[in-house]
mmCIF file of C-alpha atoms in Angstrom:
data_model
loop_
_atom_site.group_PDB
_atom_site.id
_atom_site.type_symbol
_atom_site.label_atom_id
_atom_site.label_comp_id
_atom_site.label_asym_id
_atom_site.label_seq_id
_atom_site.Cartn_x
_atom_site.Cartn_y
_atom_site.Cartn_z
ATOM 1 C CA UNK A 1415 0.000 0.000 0.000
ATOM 2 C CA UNK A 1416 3.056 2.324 0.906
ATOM 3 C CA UNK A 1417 4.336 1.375 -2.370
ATOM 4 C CA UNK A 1418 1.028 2.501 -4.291
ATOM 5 C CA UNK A 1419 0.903 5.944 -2.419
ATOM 6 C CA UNK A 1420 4.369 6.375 -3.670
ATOM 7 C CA UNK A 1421 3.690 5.456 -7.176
ATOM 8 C CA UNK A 1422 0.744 7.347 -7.439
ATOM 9 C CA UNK A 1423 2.783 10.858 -5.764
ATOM 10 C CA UNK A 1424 5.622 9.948 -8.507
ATOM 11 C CA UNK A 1425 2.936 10.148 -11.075
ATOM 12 C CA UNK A 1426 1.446 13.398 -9.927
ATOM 13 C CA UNK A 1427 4.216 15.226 -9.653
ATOM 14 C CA UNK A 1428 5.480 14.267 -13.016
ATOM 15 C CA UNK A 1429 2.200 15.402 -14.410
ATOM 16 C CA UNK A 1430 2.732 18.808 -12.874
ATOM 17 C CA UNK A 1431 6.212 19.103 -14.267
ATOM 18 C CA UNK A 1432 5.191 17.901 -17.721
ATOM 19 C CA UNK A 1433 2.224 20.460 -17.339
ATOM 20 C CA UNK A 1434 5.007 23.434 -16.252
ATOM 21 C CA UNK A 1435 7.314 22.738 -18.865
ATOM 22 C CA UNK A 1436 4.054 22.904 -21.492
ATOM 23 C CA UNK A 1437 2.895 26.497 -20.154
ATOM 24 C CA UNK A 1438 6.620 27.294 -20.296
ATOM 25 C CA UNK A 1439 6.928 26.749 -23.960
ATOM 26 C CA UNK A 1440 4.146 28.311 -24.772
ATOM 27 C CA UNK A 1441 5.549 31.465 -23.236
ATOM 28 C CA UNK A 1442 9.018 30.716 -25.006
ATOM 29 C CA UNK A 1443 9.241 32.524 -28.533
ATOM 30 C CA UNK A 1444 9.104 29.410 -30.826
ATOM 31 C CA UNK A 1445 12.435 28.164 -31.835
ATOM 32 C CA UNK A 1446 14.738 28.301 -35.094
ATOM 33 C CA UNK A 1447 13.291 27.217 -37.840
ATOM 34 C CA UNK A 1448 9.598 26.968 -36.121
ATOM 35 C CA UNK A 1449 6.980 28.524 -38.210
ATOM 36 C CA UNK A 1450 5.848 31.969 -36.630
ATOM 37 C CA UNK A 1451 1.960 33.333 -36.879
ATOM 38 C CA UNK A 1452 1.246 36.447 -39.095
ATOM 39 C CA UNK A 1453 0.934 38.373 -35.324
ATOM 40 C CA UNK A 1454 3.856 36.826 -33.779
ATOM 41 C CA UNK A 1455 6.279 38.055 -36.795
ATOM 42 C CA UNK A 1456 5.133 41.271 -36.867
ATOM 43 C CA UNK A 1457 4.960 41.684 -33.092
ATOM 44 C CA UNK A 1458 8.768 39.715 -33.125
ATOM 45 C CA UNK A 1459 9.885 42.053 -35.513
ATOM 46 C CA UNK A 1460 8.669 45.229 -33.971
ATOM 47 C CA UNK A 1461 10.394 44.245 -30.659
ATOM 48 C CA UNK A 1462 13.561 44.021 -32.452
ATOM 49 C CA UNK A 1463 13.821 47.228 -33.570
ATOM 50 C CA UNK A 1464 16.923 49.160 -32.046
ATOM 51 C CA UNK A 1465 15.490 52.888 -30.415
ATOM 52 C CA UNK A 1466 15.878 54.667 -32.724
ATOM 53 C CA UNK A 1467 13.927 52.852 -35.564
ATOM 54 C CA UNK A 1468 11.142 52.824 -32.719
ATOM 55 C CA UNK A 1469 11.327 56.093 -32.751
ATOM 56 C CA UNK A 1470 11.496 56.594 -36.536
ATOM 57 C CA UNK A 1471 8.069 54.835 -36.935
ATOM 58 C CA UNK A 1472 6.199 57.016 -34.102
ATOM 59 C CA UNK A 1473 7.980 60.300 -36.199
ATOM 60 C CA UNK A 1474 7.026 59.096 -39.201
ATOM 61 C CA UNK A 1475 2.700 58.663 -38.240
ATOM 62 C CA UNK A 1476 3.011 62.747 -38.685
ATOM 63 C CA UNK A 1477 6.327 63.095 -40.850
ATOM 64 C CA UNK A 1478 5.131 61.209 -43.593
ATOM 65 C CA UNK A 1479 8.684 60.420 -45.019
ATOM 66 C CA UNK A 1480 12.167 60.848 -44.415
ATOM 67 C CA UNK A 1481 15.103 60.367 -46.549
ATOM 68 C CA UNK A 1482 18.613 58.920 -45.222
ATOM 69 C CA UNK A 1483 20.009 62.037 -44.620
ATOM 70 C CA UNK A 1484 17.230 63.866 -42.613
ATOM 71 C CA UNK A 1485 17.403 60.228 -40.572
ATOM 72 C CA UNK A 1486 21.071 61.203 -39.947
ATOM 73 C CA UNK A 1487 20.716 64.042 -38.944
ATOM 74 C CA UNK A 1488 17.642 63.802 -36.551
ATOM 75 C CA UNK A 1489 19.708 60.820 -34.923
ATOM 76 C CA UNK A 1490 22.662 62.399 -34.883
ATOM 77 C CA UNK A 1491 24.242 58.963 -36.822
ATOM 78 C CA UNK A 1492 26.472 58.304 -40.215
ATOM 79 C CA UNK A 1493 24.163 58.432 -43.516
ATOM 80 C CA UNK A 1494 25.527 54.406 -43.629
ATOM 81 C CA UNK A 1495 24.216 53.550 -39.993
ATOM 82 C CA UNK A 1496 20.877 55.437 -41.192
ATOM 83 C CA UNK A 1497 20.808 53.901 -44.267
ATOM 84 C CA UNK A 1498 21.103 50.216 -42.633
ATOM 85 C CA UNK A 1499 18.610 51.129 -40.049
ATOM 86 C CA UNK A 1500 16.477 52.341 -42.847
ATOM 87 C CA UNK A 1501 16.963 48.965 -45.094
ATOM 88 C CA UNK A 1502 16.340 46.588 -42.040
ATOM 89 C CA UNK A 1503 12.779 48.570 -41.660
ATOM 90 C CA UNK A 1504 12.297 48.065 -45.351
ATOM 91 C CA UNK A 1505 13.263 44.661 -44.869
ATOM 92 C CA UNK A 1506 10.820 44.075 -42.115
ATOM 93 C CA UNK A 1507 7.855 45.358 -43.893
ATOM 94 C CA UNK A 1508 7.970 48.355 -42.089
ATOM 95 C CA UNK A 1509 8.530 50.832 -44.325
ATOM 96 C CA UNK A 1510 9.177 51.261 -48.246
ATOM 97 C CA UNK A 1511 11.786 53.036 -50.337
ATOM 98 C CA UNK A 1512 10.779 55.252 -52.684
ATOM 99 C CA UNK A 1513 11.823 57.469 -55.523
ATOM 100 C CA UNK A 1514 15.182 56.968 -57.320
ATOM 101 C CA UNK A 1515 18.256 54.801 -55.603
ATOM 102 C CA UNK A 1516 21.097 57.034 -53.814
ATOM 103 C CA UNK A 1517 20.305 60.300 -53.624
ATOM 104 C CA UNK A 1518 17.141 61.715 -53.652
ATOM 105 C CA UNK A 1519 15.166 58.279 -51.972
ATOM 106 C CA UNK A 1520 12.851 58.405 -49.285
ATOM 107 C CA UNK A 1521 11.110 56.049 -47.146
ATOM 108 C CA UNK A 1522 7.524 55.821 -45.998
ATOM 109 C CA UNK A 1523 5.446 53.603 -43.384
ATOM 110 C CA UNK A 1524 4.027 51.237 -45.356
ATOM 111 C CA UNK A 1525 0.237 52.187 -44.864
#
């Protein structure tokens, strides 16, 4: 009988560790290669914008559009850090080039 009760408290607690490791995961972000949801990729990818980007997109809701320089400038950052910033929102879906390439492009939230 001793032997049962044992069993049976072995069982139960490995249920509630299999069940904590379950609501675990489902907090985890899902892992390489693990198809995301439309939500979770755009949420994902907003998170993993650096400041300044951040920034850029709130700006941008009354700016309209920017181009790399005014970017620069406003950030006080090189034309190439603004112009990869720039790119990796493009990238993302975030926002899209416009108007010639080099000189004289600007970028708009994607509406």
């Amino acid at each position: 009988e001793k032997e049962q009760k044992e069993k049976e408290q072995k069982e139960k607690e490995q249920k509630e560790k299999e069940q904590k490791e379950k609501e675990q995961k489902e907090k985890e972000p899902p892992a390489l290669g693990e198809p995301l949801t439309q939500t979770d990729e755009k949420t994902q990818e907003v998170q993993e914008l650096n400041p300044r980007q951040a920034e850029l997109l709130e700006k941008l809701k009354t700016m309209k559009k920017i181009t790399r320089k005014e970017y620069s400038v406003l950030f006080n950052i090189s034309v190439p850090t603004a112009a990869r910033d720039l790119k990796e929102l493009v990238d993302k879906n975030l926002l899209q080039a416009k108007g010639p390439l080099g000189p004289g492009r600007w970028y708009e939230l994607i509406s």
